[in-house]
Amino acid sequence: MLFHVRMNVKLPASMPAEEAARLKQVEKEYSQRLQREGKWRHIWRIAGQYANVSIFDVDSVEELHTLLTSLPLFPYMQIETMPLCRHPSSVREDDR
Ligand SMILES: O=C(O)CC1=CCC(=O)O1
């Protein structure tokens, strides 16, 4: 199951720089592990915003929920999800 996910990140201004840097590093490692596992298919920065657009490939809505709520930056994110299905005009065989 494919999902389009938008993540807007807002760290509190009061968060110490070292804690922000640590959280971002742990987030990066978590994200890159899921990308290597094929669960997190794409991640793109939204130009000019502390936000990303991602494509997740998961087995269930419950799995997506678990992956997203386990993000180290989850407490500081606003997340929007959109379920995707194959477009009849797609020429890409792996679009499912
Ligand atoms: O910087 C972001 O968009 C938040 C984020 C998600 C995965 C990651 O490595 O950073």
Coordinates of C-alpha atoms and ligand atoms in Angstrom, one line a residue:
M1 CA 0.0 0.0 0.0
L2 CA 1.4 3.4 -1.0
F3 CA 0.9 6.6 0.9
H4 CA 1.8 10.2 0.1
V5 CA 2.9 11.7 3.4
R6 CA 3.6 15.4 4.1
M7 CA 5.6 16.2 7.2
N8 CA 5.9 19.8 8.5
V9 CA 8.4 20.1 11.3
K10 CA 8.3 22.8 14.0
L11 CA 10.9 22.6 16.7
P12 CA 10.2 24.8 19.7
A13 CA 12.4 27.9 19.8
S14 CA 13.3 27.0 23.4
M15 CA 14.9 23.6 22.4
P16 CA 18.7 23.7 23.0
A17 CA 20.7 23.5 19.7
E18 CA 22.4 20.3 20.9
E19 CA 19.1 18.5 21.5
A20 CA 17.8 19.7 18.1
A21 CA 20.9 18.4 16.4
R22 CA 20.7 15.0 18.3
L23 CA 17.0 14.6 17.3
K24 CA 17.8 15.3 13.6
Q25 CA 20.6 12.8 13.6
V26 CA 18.4 10.1 15.1
E27 CA 15.6 11.0 12.7
K28 CA 18.0 10.7 9.8
E29 CA 19.2 7.2 10.9
Y30 CA 15.6 6.0 11.3
S31 CA 14.6 7.4 7.9
Q32 CA 17.6 5.9 6.1
R33 CA 17.0 2.5 7.7
L34 CA 13.4 2.5 6.5
Q35 CA 14.5 3.7 3.0
R36 CA 17.0 0.8 2.8
E37 CA 14.2 -1.6 3.8
G38 CA 12.0 -0.3 1.1
K39 CA 9.3 1.0 3.4
W40 CA 10.1 4.7 2.8
R41 CA 10.4 4.9 -1.0
H42 CA 11.0 8.6 -1.5
I43 CA 11.7 11.7 0.5
W44 CA 11.8 15.2 -1.0
R45 CA 12.4 18.5 0.7
I46 CA 9.7 21.1 0.0
A47 CA 11.8 24.0 -1.2
G48 CA 11.9 26.9 1.3
Q49 CA 10.1 25.0 4.1
Y50 CA 11.2 22.8 7.0
A51 CA 8.9 20.1 5.5
N52 CA 9.1 17.0 3.3
V53 CA 6.9 15.0 0.9
S54 CA 7.5 11.3 1.2
I55 CA 6.1 8.1 -0.3
F56 CA 5.7 5.1 2.0
D57 CA 5.2 1.5 0.9
V58 CA 3.6 -0.4 3.8
D59 CA 1.5 -3.5 4.4
S60 CA -1.3 -1.8 6.3
V61 CA -2.6 1.5 7.6
E62 CA -1.6 0.3 11.1
E63 CA 2.0 -0.2 9.9
L64 CA 2.1 3.3 8.5
H65 CA 0.7 4.7 11.8
T66 CA 3.3 2.8 13.8
L67 CA 6.2 4.0 11.5
L68 CA 5.0 7.7 11.6
T69 CA 4.3 7.8 15.3
S70 CA 7.8 6.3 16.0
L71 CA 9.6 9.1 14.2
P72 CA 11.9 10.8 16.7
L73 CA 10.6 14.2 15.5
F74 CA 7.0 13.0 15.7
P75 CA 6.1 15.2 18.7
Y76 CA 7.2 18.3 16.7
M77 CA 5.5 17.4 13.4
Q78 CA 2.2 18.0 11.7
I79 CA 1.6 15.0 9.4
E80 CA -0.9 14.6 6.5
T81 CA -1.3 11.3 4.8
M82 CA -3.0 10.4 1.5
P83 CA -3.6 6.8 0.3
L84 CA -2.5 6.2 -3.3
C85 CA -3.6 3.6 -5.9
R86 CA -2.4 2.9 -9.4
H87 CA -3.4 5.4 -12.1
P88 CA -4.8 3.6 -15.2
S89 CA -2.5 5.7 -17.4
S90 CA 0.7 4.9 -15.5
V91 CA 3.5 3.3 -17.5
R92 CA 5.4 2.3 -14.4
E93 CA 4.9 -1.4 -13.5
D94 CA 6.0 -0.9 -9.9
D95 CA 3.3 1.9 -9.2
R96 CA 1.3 -0.2 -6.8
Ligands
LIG1 O1 13.8 17.2 7.8 C1 12.7 16.7 7.7 O2 12.0 16.8 6.7 C2 12.3 15.6 8.7 C3 12.8 14.4 8.4 C4 12.2 13.2 8.1 C5 13.1 12.2 7.9 C6 14.4 12.9 8.1 O3 15.5 12.4 8.0 O4 14.2 14.2 8.4

